[in-house]
GROMACS .gro file of C-alpha atoms in nm:
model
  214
    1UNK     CA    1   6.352  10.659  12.382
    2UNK     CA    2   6.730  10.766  12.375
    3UNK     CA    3   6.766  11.049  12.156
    4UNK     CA    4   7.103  10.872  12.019
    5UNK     CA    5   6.804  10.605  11.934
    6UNK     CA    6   6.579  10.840  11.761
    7UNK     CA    7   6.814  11.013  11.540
    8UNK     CA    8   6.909  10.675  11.439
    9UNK     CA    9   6.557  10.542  11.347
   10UNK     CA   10   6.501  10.857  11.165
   11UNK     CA   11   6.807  10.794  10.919
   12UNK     CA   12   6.678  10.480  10.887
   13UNK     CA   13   6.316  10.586  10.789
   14UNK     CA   14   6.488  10.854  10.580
   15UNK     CA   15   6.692  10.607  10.399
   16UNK     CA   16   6.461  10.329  10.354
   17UNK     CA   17   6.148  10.543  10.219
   18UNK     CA   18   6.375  10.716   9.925
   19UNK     CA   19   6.568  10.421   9.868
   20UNK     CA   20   6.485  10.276   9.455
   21UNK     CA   21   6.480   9.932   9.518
   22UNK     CA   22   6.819   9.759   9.606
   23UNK     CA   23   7.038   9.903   9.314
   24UNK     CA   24   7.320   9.974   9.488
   25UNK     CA   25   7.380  10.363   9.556
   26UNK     CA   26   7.710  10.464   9.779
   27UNK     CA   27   8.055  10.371   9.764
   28UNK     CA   28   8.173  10.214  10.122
   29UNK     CA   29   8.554  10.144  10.130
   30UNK     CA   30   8.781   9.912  10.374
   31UNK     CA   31   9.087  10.037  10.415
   32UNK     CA   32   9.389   9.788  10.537
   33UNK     CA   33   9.710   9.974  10.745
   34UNK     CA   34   9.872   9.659  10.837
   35UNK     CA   35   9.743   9.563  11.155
   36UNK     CA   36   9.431   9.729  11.148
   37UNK     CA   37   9.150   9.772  10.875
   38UNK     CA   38   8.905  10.018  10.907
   39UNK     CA   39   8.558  10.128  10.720
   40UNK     CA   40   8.548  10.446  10.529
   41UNK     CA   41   8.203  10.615  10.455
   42UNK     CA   42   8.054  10.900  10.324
   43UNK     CA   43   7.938  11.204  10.479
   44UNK     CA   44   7.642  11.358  10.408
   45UNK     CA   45   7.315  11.558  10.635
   46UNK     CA   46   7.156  11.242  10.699
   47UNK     CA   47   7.464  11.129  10.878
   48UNK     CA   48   7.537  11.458  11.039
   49UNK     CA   49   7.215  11.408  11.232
   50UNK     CA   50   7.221  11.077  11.306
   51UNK     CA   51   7.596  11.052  11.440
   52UNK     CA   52   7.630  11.317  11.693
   53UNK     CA   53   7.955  11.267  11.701
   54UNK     CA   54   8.046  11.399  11.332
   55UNK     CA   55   7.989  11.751  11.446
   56UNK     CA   56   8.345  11.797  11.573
   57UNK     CA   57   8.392  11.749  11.210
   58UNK     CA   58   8.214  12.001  11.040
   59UNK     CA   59   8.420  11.989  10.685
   60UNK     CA   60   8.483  11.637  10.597
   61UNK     CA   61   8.343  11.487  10.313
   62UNK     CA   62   8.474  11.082  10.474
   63UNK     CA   63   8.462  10.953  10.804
   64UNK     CA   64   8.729  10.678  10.852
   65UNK     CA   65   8.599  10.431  11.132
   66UNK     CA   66   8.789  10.219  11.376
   67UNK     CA   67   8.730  10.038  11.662
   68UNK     CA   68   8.988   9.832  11.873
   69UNK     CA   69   9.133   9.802  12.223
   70UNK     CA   70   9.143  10.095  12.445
   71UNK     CA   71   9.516  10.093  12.615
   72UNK     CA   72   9.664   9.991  12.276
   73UNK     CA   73   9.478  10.226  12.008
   74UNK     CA   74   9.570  10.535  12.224
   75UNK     CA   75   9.923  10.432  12.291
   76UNK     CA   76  10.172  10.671  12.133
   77UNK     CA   77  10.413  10.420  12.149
   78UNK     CA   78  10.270  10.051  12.232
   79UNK     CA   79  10.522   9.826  12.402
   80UNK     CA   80  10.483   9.451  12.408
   81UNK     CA   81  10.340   9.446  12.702
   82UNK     CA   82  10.071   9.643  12.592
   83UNK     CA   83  10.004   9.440  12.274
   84UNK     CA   84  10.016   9.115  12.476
   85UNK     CA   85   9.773   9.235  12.721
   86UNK     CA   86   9.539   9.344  12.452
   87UNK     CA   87   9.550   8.981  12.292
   88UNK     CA   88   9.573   8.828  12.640
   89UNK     CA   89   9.304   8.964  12.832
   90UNK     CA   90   8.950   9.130  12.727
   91UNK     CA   91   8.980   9.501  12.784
   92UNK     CA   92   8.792   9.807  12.683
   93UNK     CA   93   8.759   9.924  12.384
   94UNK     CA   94   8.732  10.257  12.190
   95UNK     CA   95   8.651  10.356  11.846
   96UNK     CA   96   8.847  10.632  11.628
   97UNK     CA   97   8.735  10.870  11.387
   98UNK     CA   98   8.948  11.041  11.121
   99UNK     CA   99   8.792  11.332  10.957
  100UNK     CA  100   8.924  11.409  10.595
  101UNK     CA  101   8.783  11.552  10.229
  102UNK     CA  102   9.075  11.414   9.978
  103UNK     CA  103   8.951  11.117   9.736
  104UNK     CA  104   8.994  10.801   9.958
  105UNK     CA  105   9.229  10.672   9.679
  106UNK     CA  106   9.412  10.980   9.736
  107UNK     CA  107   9.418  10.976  10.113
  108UNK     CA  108   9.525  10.624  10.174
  109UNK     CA  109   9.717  10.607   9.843
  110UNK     CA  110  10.010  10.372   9.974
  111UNK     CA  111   9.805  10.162  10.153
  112UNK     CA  112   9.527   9.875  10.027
  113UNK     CA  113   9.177  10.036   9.969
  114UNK     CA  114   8.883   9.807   9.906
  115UNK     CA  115   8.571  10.026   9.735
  116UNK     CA  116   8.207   9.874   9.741
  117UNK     CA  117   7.845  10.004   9.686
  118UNK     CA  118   7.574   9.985   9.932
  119UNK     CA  119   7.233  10.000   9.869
  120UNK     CA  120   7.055  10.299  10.083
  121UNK     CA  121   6.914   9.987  10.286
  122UNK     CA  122   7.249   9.784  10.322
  123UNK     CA  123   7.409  10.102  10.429
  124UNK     CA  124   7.134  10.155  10.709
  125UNK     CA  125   7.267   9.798  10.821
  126UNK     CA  126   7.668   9.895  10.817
  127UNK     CA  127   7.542  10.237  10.995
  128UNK     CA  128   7.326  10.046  11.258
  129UNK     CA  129   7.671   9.815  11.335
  130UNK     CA  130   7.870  10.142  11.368
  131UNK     CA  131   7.590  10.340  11.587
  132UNK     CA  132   7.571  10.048  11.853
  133UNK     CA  133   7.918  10.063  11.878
  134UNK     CA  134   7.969  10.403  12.084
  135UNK     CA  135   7.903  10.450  12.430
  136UNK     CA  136   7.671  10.732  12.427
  137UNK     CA  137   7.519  10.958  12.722
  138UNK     CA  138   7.414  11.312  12.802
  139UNK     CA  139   7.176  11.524  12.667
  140UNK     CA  140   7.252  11.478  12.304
  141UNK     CA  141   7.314  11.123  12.328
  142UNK     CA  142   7.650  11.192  12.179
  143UNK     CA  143   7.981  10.971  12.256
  144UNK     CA  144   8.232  11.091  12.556
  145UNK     CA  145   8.543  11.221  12.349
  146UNK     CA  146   8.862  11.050  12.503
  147UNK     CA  147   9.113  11.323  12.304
  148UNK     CA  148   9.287  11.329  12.008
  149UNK     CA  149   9.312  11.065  11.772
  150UNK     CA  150   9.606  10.932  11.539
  151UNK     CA  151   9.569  11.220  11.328
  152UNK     CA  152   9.600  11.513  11.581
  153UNK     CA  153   9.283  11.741  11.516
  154UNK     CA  154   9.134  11.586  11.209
  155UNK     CA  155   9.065  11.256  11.448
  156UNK     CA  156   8.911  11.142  11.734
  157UNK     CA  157   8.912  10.884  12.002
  158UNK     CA  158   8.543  10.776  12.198
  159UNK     CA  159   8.434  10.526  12.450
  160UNK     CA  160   8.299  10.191  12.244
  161UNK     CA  161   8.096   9.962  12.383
  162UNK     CA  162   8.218   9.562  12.345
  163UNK     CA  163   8.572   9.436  12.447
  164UNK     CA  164   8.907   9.365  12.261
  165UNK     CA  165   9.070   9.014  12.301
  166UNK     CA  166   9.258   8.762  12.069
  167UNK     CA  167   8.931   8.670  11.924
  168UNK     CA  168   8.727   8.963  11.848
  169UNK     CA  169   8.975   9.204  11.759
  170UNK     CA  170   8.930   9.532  11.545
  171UNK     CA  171   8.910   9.344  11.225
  172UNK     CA  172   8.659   9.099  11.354
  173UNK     CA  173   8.451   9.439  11.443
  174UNK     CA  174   8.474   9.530  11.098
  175UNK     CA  175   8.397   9.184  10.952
  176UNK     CA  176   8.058   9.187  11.135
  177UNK     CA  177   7.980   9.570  11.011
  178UNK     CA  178   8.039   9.433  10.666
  179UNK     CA  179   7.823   9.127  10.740
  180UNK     CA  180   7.543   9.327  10.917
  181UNK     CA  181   7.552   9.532  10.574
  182UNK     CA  182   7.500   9.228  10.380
  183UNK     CA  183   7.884   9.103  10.250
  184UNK     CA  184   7.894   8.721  10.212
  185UNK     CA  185   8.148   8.651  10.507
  186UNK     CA  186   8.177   8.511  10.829
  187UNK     CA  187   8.308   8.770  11.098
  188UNK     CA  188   8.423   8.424  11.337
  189UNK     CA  189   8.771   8.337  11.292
  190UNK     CA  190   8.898   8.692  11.121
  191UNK     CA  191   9.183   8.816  11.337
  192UNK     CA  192   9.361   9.004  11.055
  193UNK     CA  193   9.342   9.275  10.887
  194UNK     CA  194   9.538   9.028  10.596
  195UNK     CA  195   9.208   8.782  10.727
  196UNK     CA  196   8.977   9.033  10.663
  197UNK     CA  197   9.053   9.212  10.328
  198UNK     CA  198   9.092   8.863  10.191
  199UNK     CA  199   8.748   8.792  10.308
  200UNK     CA  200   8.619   9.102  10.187
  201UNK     CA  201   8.772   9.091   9.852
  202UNK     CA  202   8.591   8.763   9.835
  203UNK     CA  203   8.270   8.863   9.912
  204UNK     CA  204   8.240   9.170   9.729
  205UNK     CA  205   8.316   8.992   9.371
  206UNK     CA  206   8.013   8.756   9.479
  207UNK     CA  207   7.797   9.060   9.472
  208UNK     CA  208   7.613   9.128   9.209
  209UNK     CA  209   7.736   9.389   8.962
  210UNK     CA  210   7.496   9.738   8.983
  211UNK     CA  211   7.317   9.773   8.680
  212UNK     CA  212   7.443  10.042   8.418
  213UNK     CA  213   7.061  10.080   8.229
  214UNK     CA  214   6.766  10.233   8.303
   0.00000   0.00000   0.00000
């Protein structure tokens, strides 16, 4: 077996066999920019060895996830014939880490955060979803970094598996993490990011509330 695929069953196992039950017991957040939402999680030693690719950040305490079309998400400055290829024709994709320790109300304090809890077992799901979506090879069955991210050194750009187009964009990747984690939403027909937070909002009120006793 891969050893990507190993490290990966072994969070898993980890997870699963100290997990209480399903009370829920991490905060997840979604995170809207305007045209792009992306998933924030925690970072913790479970993660560390089960992401190879959270090594080139060493003193984070989030990892802001993204995944979306190659040519566009790299661009420094994306023309329209760059965004209409994108929507026009399926083309590669990448996904982007951001590296950062601030609160995430703190970090992305102009924008629209969405904050959820995960049971240890949903959040095995969300983290399955994000796993499968890097390219990985070589020995440690880590990613191929592409360079540089949005955020200069803090951030990160690596080959994703899957392609962009008009109907599976980078908010219909994060509608199906949030599915595969157990939200109550249907990834088909969320383009968005205004699509998906609505959706999200939605399902996350339909949850039911953690308990507060014993």
């Amino acid at each position: 077996m891969h050893r990507a695929s190993l490290l990966f069953f072994s969070f898993v196992l980890c997870l699963c066999a100290t997990a209480p039950g399903w009370a829920a017991q991490r905060s997840v957040y979604l995170v809207n920019i305007g045209w792009h939402a992306g998933i924030v999680v925690p970072v913790d030693a479970a993660l560390r060895r089960a992401m190879p690719e959270v090594a080139r950040f060493p003193n984070v305490t989030f990892i802001a996830i993204g995944w979306g079309d190659s040519e566009f998400y790299q661009a420094k400055d994306p023309g329209p014939f760059i965004a209409m290829k994108a929507a026009l024709l399926p083309t590669n994709a990448v996904v982007h880490l951001n590296g950062f320790s601030r609160p995430v109300a703190e970090e992305f304090a102009r924008l629209e955060v969405l904050e959820f809890m995960l049971s240890d077992e949903e959040f095995a799901a969300l983290f399955g979803h994000i796993h499968a979506t890097f390219q990985r090879g070589g020995d440690n069955g880590a990613s191929e970094p592409l360079g540089q991210g949005l955020f200069g050194a803090s951030s990160q750009f690596y080959k994703a598996t899957g392609e962009f187009h008009m109907m599976r964009t980078c908010n219909t990747w994060a509608a199906e993490a949030l599915a595969a984690a157990g939200l109550d939403l249907d990834p088909k027909g969320i383009i968005t990011a205004s699509g998906l937070m609505e959706a999200a909002r939605a399902a996350i009120e339909k949850r039911p509330k953690a308990n507060s006793g014993n």
